[in-house]
Amino acid sequence: MGTIYCMKILVSGGAGFLGSHLCDKLIVDGHEVVCLDNFYTGNEENVRHLIGHPKFELINHDVTKPINLEVGGIFNLACPASPLYYQRDPVQTLKTSIYGAINLLDLAQINSARILQASTSEVYGDPKVSPQHEDYWGHINPIGIRSCYDEGKRAAETLFTDYNRQFDVDVRIARIFNTFGPRMAIDDGRVVSNFITQSLLGEDITIYGDGNQSRSFCYVSDLIDGLTKLFFTEDIRTPINLGNPDPISIAELAKEIIKITGSNSKIVFRDLPLDDPKTRKPDIGKAKKLINWNPIVSRDEGLHATVKYFQKLLL
């Protein structure tokens, strides 16, 4: 990766699940961090331990509005990431992805700063190929209930790519697959948090669909390691998949979580939501080759740590 110089780095969405872990990592590595969040889905509790740190600043700001700061680097993580949240206000979700990208790219251009876009595996839609590789263009319903998120992230990738082509802005694009770990919101509607919460409370575990749909779950520390390696590696303009390539069916995941929690919860099945993808499995060949990244935390180890975090919140 070459020499990493300490710099002042802006993290939008920095009080969120991923953003707060990224703030921790950057400060441990010696950087100054400006955490930007409007707390729509972010939680000040996630960064409370950093407040008062000499290298940390927290600003309440919505990225759909411009901001003027002097920074050397930018991570754009600002956007609701679970269907429950991003479908609540789909127009605002689109504005966050598109206006937010424009405003932070303009800031990067002014500062001659490097900027990373937290994109998503959702750009692949309900894929016709598995595993999904970066050259696959995806299979998306542009007017579906998930499209405010999917198409917003795709538009952000276009903006990042064109700011690089037209204005030579130093950009990175990370396509993030399903990630889990401590600081997930207990009510965010995503499968890991749903299953752990339901099992700890002794409620029925709700599976949407027949449970045969599969996901690949990456532990948060691995994902943050991938983001920072991508950011600090020189001359990478192509999108890079970041995720754990080890898939599991949703039904099997429910059984694993029941076993870990020792719960007596029963599994119940409900109708599958519209446009819900049947499979998610990243091809991480580029990440291995270009940034020397490979996830190392097993799903079992990660689930135990996440359950322990949820136990403190719920029990």
Tab-separated table of C-alpha atoms in Angstrom:
chain	number	residue	atom	x	y	z
A	1	MET	CA	0.000	0.000	0.000
A	2	GLY	CA	2.974	2.287	0.347
A	3	THR	CA	3.486	4.834	3.110
A	4	ILE	CA	0.297	5.918	4.906
A	5	TYR	CA	0.450	9.506	6.093
A	6	CYS	CA	-1.809	10.652	8.901
A	7	MET	CA	-4.462	13.053	7.640
A	8	LYS	CA	-7.721	14.728	8.528
A	9	ILE	CA	-10.513	12.460	7.269
A	10	LEU	CA	-14.221	13.131	6.953
A	11	VAL	CA	-16.543	10.174	7.563
A	12	SER	CA	-20.122	10.880	6.500
A	13	GLY	CA	-22.586	8.574	8.193
A	14	GLY	CA	-19.929	8.263	10.868
A	15	ALA	CA	-22.345	7.578	13.741
A	16	GLY	CA	-23.866	4.597	11.961
A	17	PHE	CA	-23.036	0.924	12.322
A	18	LEU	CA	-20.165	0.822	9.835
A	19	GLY	CA	-19.225	4.478	10.145
A	20	SER	CA	-18.593	4.342	13.881
A	21	HIS	CA	-16.298	1.322	13.547
A	22	LEU	CA	-14.477	3.146	10.738
A	23	CYS	CA	-14.006	6.203	12.967
A	24	ASP	CA	-12.485	3.949	15.634
A	25	LYS	CA	-10.088	2.353	13.160
A	26	LEU	CA	-8.944	5.653	11.654
A	27	ILE	CA	-8.256	7.204	15.072
A	28	VAL	CA	-6.335	4.119	16.221
A	29	ASP	CA	-4.254	4.490	13.057
A	30	GLY	CA	-3.406	8.083	13.991
A	31	HIS	CA	-5.732	10.106	11.763
A	32	GLU	CA	-7.932	13.032	12.716
A	33	VAL	CA	-11.602	12.253	12.125
A	34	VAL	CA	-14.521	14.537	11.375
A	35	CYS	CA	-17.682	12.488	11.881
A	36	LEU	CA	-20.644	13.822	9.904
A	37	ASP	CA	-24.150	12.500	10.631
A	38	ASN	CA	-27.733	13.776	10.684
A	39	PHE	CA	-28.778	10.905	13.013
A	40	TYR	CA	-31.608	9.700	10.777
A	41	THR	CA	-30.341	6.165	11.315
A	42	GLY	CA	-27.031	6.921	13.028
A	43	ASN	CA	-26.810	6.842	16.824
A	44	GLU	CA	-24.689	9.152	18.948
A	45	GLU	CA	-24.172	6.249	21.374
A	46	ASN	CA	-22.039	4.565	18.705
A	47	VAL	CA	-19.417	7.332	18.941
A	48	ARG	CA	-19.971	8.558	22.510
A	49	HIS	CA	-16.689	6.973	23.594
A	50	LEU	CA	-14.890	9.178	21.040
A	51	ILE	CA	-16.439	12.494	22.083
A	52	GLY	CA	-13.744	14.568	23.768
A	53	HIS	CA	-10.936	12.728	21.981
A	54	PRO	CA	-8.468	15.334	20.656
A	55	LYS	CA	-8.556	13.814	17.172
A	56	PHE	CA	-12.341	13.449	16.892
A	57	GLU	CA	-15.009	15.975	15.916
A	58	LEU	CA	-18.745	15.276	15.599
A	59	ILE	CA	-20.892	17.464	13.322
A	60	ASN	CA	-24.660	17.173	12.889
A	61	HIS	CA	-25.120	17.678	9.157
A	62	ASP	CA	-27.199	16.322	6.267
A	63	VAL	CA	-25.056	15.518	3.229
A	64	THR	CA	-27.839	16.597	0.869
A	65	LYS	CA	-26.644	20.104	1.786
A	66	PRO	CA	-23.136	21.304	0.854
A	67	ILE	CA	-20.462	21.624	3.517
A	68	ASN	CA	-17.126	23.427	3.470
A	69	LEU	CA	-14.285	21.785	5.392
A	70	GLU	CA	-10.545	21.350	4.973
A	71	VAL	CA	-9.875	17.610	4.841
A	72	GLY	CA	-7.372	15.289	3.207
A	73	GLY	CA	-9.677	12.316	2.760
A	74	ILE	CA	-13.379	11.451	2.681
A	75	PHE	CA	-15.360	8.255	3.279
A	76	ASN	CA	-18.976	8.592	2.111
A	77	LEU	CA	-21.087	6.163	4.153
A	78	ALA	CA	-24.146	8.405	4.469
A	79	CYS	CA	-27.332	6.548	3.488
A	80	PRO	CA	-29.894	4.351	5.264
A	81	ALA	CA	-28.840	0.783	4.503
A	82	SER	CA	-31.742	-1.427	5.579
A	83	PRO	CA	-35.012	-1.725	3.627
A	84	LEU	CA	-37.024	-0.766	6.714
A	85	TYR	CA	-35.233	2.584	6.878
A	86	TYR	CA	-34.576	3.426	3.237
A	87	GLN	CA	-38.141	2.605	2.150
A	88	ARG	CA	-39.571	4.856	4.868
A	89	ASP	CA	-38.656	7.962	2.854
A	90	PRO	CA	-37.548	6.754	-0.599
A	91	VAL	CA	-37.198	10.233	-2.104
A	92	GLN	CA	-34.891	11.302	0.720
A	93	THR	CA	-32.926	8.071	0.272
A	94	LEU	CA	-32.316	8.956	-3.372
A	95	LYS	CA	-31.396	12.524	-2.446
A	96	THR	CA	-28.921	11.254	0.125
A	97	SER	CA	-27.180	8.984	-2.386
A	98	ILE	CA	-27.150	11.449	-5.283
A	99	TYR	CA	-26.926	14.921	-3.721
A	100	GLY	CA	-24.667	13.532	-1.007
A	101	ALA	CA	-22.284	12.115	-3.593
A	102	ILE	CA	-22.229	15.396	-5.535
A	103	ASN	CA	-21.615	17.525	-2.445
A	104	LEU	CA	-18.819	15.343	-1.110
A	105	LEU	CA	-17.218	14.927	-4.534
A	106	ASP	CA	-17.208	18.724	-4.863
A	107	LEU	CA	-15.575	18.921	-1.435
A	108	ALA	CA	-12.980	16.353	-2.498
A	109	GLN	CA	-12.286	18.323	-5.671
A	110	ILE	CA	-11.813	21.577	-3.756
A	111	ASN	CA	-9.469	19.922	-1.264
A	112	SER	CA	-7.661	17.674	-3.780
A	113	ALA	CA	-8.706	14.884	-1.409
A	114	ARG	CA	-9.173	11.176	-1.993
A	115	ILE	CA	-12.784	10.021	-1.565
A	116	LEU	CA	-14.306	6.570	-1.101
A	117	GLN	CA	-17.917	5.715	-1.895
A	118	ALA	CA	-19.568	3.022	0.212
A	119	SER	CA	-21.578	1.342	-2.518
A	120	THR	CA	-23.395	-1.944	-2.123
A	121	SER	CA	-23.973	-5.421	-3.461
A	122	GLU	CA	-27.512	-4.173	-4.174
A	123	VAL	CA	-26.152	-2.707	-7.420
A	124	TYR	CA	-26.333	-6.310	-8.672
A	125	GLY	CA	-30.076	-6.495	-7.913
A	126	ASP	CA	-31.507	-10.025	-8.049
A	127	PRO	CA	-28.462	-11.451	-9.834
A	128	LYS	CA	-28.512	-13.969	-12.640
A	129	VAL	CA	-24.901	-14.973	-11.936
A	130	SER	CA	-23.232	-16.273	-8.792
A	131	PRO	CA	-20.822	-15.370	-7.373
A	132	GLN	CA	-21.211	-11.712	-8.346
A	133	HIS	CA	-18.092	-10.136	-9.863
A	134	GLU	CA	-17.431	-6.466	-10.477
A	135	ASP	CA	-17.890	-6.718	-14.249
A	136	TYR	CA	-21.481	-7.954	-13.855
A	137	TRP	CA	-23.940	-5.130	-14.590
A	138	GLY	CA	-26.731	-6.496	-12.438
A	139	HIS	CA	-30.426	-7.295	-12.750
A	140	ILE	CA	-32.483	-4.527	-11.138
A	141	ASN	CA	-36.089	-3.375	-11.191
A	142	PRO	CA	-35.636	0.415	-11.615
A	143	ILE	CA	-39.150	1.166	-10.333
A	144	GLY	CA	-39.384	-1.392	-7.516
A	145	ILE	CA	-39.687	-0.702	-3.806
A	146	ARG	CA	-35.932	-1.286	-3.337
A	147	SER	CA	-34.879	0.886	-6.271
A	148	CYS	CA	-34.556	4.083	-4.221
A	149	TYR	CA	-31.537	2.447	-2.592
A	150	ASP	CA	-30.281	0.286	-5.470
A	151	GLU	CA	-30.493	2.979	-8.143
A	152	GLY	CA	-29.278	5.681	-5.764
A	153	LYS	CA	-26.098	3.732	-5.145
A	154	ARG	CA	-25.695	2.988	-8.853
A	155	ALA	CA	-26.056	6.712	-9.609
A	156	ALA	CA	-23.458	7.482	-6.951
A	157	GLU	CA	-21.038	5.073	-8.631
A	158	THR	CA	-21.660	6.865	-11.938
A	159	LEU	CA	-20.976	10.241	-10.322
A	160	PHE	CA	-17.763	9.018	-8.717
A	161	THR	CA	-16.571	7.532	-11.993
A	162	ASP	CA	-17.398	10.662	-14.002
A	163	TYR	CA	-15.837	13.036	-11.448
A	164	ASN	CA	-12.695	10.955	-11.879
A	165	ARG	CA	-12.883	11.021	-15.684
A	166	GLN	CA	-13.856	14.680	-16.009
A	167	PHE	CA	-12.149	16.346	-13.040
A	168	ASP	CA	-9.476	13.779	-12.082
A	169	VAL	CA	-10.878	13.413	-8.541
A	170	ASP	CA	-9.112	10.569	-6.714
A	171	VAL	CA	-11.975	8.122	-6.108
A	172	ARG	CA	-12.507	4.646	-4.663
A	173	ILE	CA	-15.697	2.550	-4.878
A	174	ALA	CA	-16.386	-0.287	-2.422
A	175	ARG	CA	-19.307	-2.624	-3.126
A	176	ILE	CA	-20.200	-3.803	0.363
A	177	PHE	CA	-21.967	-7.126	0.878
A	178	ASN	CA	-23.994	-8.103	3.958
A	179	THR	CA	-22.104	-7.053	7.079
A	180	PHE	CA	-22.902	-7.727	10.732
A	181	GLY	CA	-21.514	-7.121	14.190
A	182	PRO	CA	-21.837	-4.988	17.328
A	183	ARG	CA	-23.621	-1.622	16.943
A	184	MET	CA	-26.178	-2.949	14.494
A	185	ALA	CA	-29.516	-1.365	15.420
A	186	ILE	CA	-31.846	-3.874	17.055
A	187	ASP	CA	-34.789	-2.532	15.024
A	188	ASP	CA	-33.161	-2.086	11.615
A	189	GLY	CA	-35.098	-4.955	10.032
A	190	ARG	CA	-32.066	-6.805	8.699
A	191	VAL	CA	-31.912	-10.535	9.013
A	192	VAL	CA	-29.075	-10.933	11.545
A	193	SER	CA	-30.425	-8.311	13.941
A	194	ASN	CA	-33.986	-9.618	13.495
A	195	PHE	CA	-33.044	-13.217	14.227
A	196	ILE	CA	-30.849	-12.395	17.237
A	197	THR	CA	-33.431	-10.060	18.774
A	198	GLN	CA	-36.278	-12.531	18.251
A	199	SER	CA	-34.293	-15.455	19.619
A	200	LEU	CA	-33.083	-13.585	22.720
A	201	LEU	CA	-36.631	-12.431	23.487
A	202	GLY	CA	-38.040	-15.909	22.930
A	203	GLU	CA	-40.186	-14.760	20.024
A	204	ASP	CA	-40.848	-16.659	16.795
A	205	ILE	CA	-38.042	-16.204	14.288
A	206	THR	CA	-39.574	-14.811	11.111
A	207	ILE	CA	-38.232	-15.981	7.762
A	208	TYR	CA	-39.545	-14.248	4.666
A	209	GLY	CA	-39.838	-16.703	1.782
A	210	ASP	CA	-38.945	-20.377	2.014
A	211	GLY	CA	-35.569	-19.764	3.683
A	212	ASN	CA	-33.579	-21.182	0.778
A	213	GLN	CA	-32.370	-17.762	-0.347
A	214	SER	CA	-28.710	-17.321	0.542
A	215	ARG	CA	-26.514	-14.519	1.840
A	216	SER	CA	-22.800	-14.157	2.585
A	217	PHE	CA	-22.168	-12.416	5.909
A	218	CYS	CA	-18.971	-10.496	6.643
A	219	TYR	CA	-17.976	-9.499	10.174
A	220	VAL	CA	-17.610	-5.770	10.682
A	221	SER	CA	-13.902	-5.725	11.587
A	222	ASP	CA	-13.060	-7.500	8.338
A	223	LEU	CA	-15.165	-5.062	6.332
A	224	ILE	CA	-13.547	-2.013	7.951
A	225	ASP	CA	-10.116	-3.489	7.247
A	226	GLY	CA	-11.151	-3.815	3.590
A	227	LEU	CA	-12.410	-0.226	3.391
A	228	THR	CA	-9.204	1.221	4.801
A	229	LYS	CA	-6.984	-0.968	2.629
A	230	LEU	CA	-8.922	0.112	-0.456
A	231	PHE	CA	-8.742	3.775	0.530
A	232	PHE	CA	-5.008	3.816	1.182
A	233	THR	CA	-3.974	1.702	-1.823
A	234	GLU	CA	-2.824	3.808	-4.761
A	235	ASP	CA	-4.404	3.924	-8.215
A	236	ILE	CA	-7.560	1.823	-7.894
A	237	ARG	CA	-10.485	3.270	-9.830
A	238	THR	CA	-12.487	0.110	-10.456
A	239	PRO	CA	-15.243	-0.912	-8.008
A	240	ILE	CA	-14.098	-3.542	-5.518
A	241	ASN	CA	-16.333	-6.141	-3.869
A	242	LEU	CA	-15.917	-6.396	-0.093
A	243	GLY	CA	-17.687	-9.289	1.585
A	244	ASN	CA	-17.313	-12.811	2.870
A	245	PRO	CA	-17.660	-15.327	0.016
A	246	ASP	CA	-18.985	-18.078	2.331
A	247	PRO	CA	-22.775	-18.269	1.728
A	248	ILE	CA	-25.465	-19.671	4.008
A	249	SER	CA	-29.189	-20.105	3.525
A	250	ILE	CA	-31.432	-17.908	5.646
A	251	ALA	CA	-33.014	-21.005	7.196
A	252	GLU	CA	-29.604	-22.343	8.236
A	253	LEU	CA	-28.648	-18.942	9.657
A	254	ALA	CA	-31.763	-18.996	11.841
A	255	LYS	CA	-30.781	-22.431	13.154
A	256	GLU	CA	-27.225	-21.250	13.914
A	257	ILE	CA	-28.501	-18.256	15.885
A	258	ILE	CA	-31.006	-20.393	17.830
A	259	LYS	CA	-28.137	-22.713	18.779
A	260	ILE	CA	-25.824	-19.877	19.857
A	261	THR	CA	-28.495	-18.133	21.948
A	262	GLY	CA	-29.899	-21.351	23.403
A	263	SER	CA	-33.347	-20.081	22.489
A	264	ASN	CA	-36.587	-22.016	22.307
A	265	SER	CA	-37.828	-19.790	19.486
A	266	LYS	CA	-39.737	-21.444	16.668
A	267	ILE	CA	-39.182	-20.595	13.003
A	268	VAL	CA	-42.183	-19.222	11.123
A	269	PHE	CA	-42.439	-18.332	7.452
A	270	ARG	CA	-43.971	-15.263	5.817
A	271	ASP	CA	-44.304	-14.048	2.213
A	272	LEU	CA	-41.092	-12.882	0.554
A	273	PRO	CA	-40.958	-9.089	-0.010
A	274	LEU	CA	-40.984	-7.805	-3.582
A	275	ASP	CA	-37.639	-7.766	-5.442
A	276	ASP	CA	-35.825	-9.510	-2.594
A	277	PRO	CA	-32.695	-11.092	-4.135
A	278	LYS	CA	-32.364	-14.868	-4.033
A	279	THR	CA	-28.599	-14.929	-3.643
A	280	ARG	CA	-25.681	-12.807	-2.513
A	281	LYS	CA	-22.156	-14.170	-2.901
A	282	PRO	CA	-19.217	-11.918	-3.715
A	283	ASP	CA	-16.340	-12.744	-5.989
A	284	ILE	CA	-13.478	-11.143	-4.040
A	285	GLY	CA	-10.697	-11.992	-6.471
A	286	LYS	CA	-9.957	-8.306	-7.154
A	287	ALA	CA	-9.826	-7.471	-3.442
A	288	LYS	CA	-7.362	-10.300	-2.845
A	289	LYS	CA	-5.168	-9.269	-5.771
A	290	LEU	CA	-5.317	-5.464	-5.618
A	291	ILE	CA	-5.511	-4.690	-1.886
A	292	ASN	CA	-4.359	-7.983	-0.337
A	293	TRP	CA	-7.656	-8.372	1.532
A	294	ASN	CA	-9.435	-11.496	2.670
A	295	PRO	CA	-11.927	-11.819	5.569
A	296	ILE	CA	-10.540	-13.752	8.539
A	297	VAL	CA	-13.329	-13.762	11.158
A	298	SER	CA	-15.533	-16.848	10.941
A	299	ARG	CA	-19.306	-16.483	10.909
A	300	ASP	CA	-19.527	-18.441	14.170
A	301	GLU	CA	-17.027	-16.169	15.926
A	302	GLY	CA	-18.761	-13.068	14.589
A	303	LEU	CA	-22.232	-14.268	15.577
A	304	HIS	CA	-21.082	-15.005	19.134
A	305	ALA	CA	-19.685	-11.466	19.453
A	306	THR	CA	-22.851	-9.948	17.988
A	307	VAL	CA	-25.146	-11.975	20.246
A	308	LYS	CA	-23.104	-10.834	23.262
A	309	TYR	CA	-23.617	-7.195	22.194
A	310	PHE	CA	-27.372	-7.673	21.752
A	311	GLN	CA	-27.634	-9.421	25.138
A	312	LYS	CA	-26.317	-6.254	26.812
A	313	LEU	CA	-28.976	-4.189	25.036
A	314	LEU	CA	-31.949	-6.507	25.535
A	315	LEU	CA	-31.443	-8.553	28.701
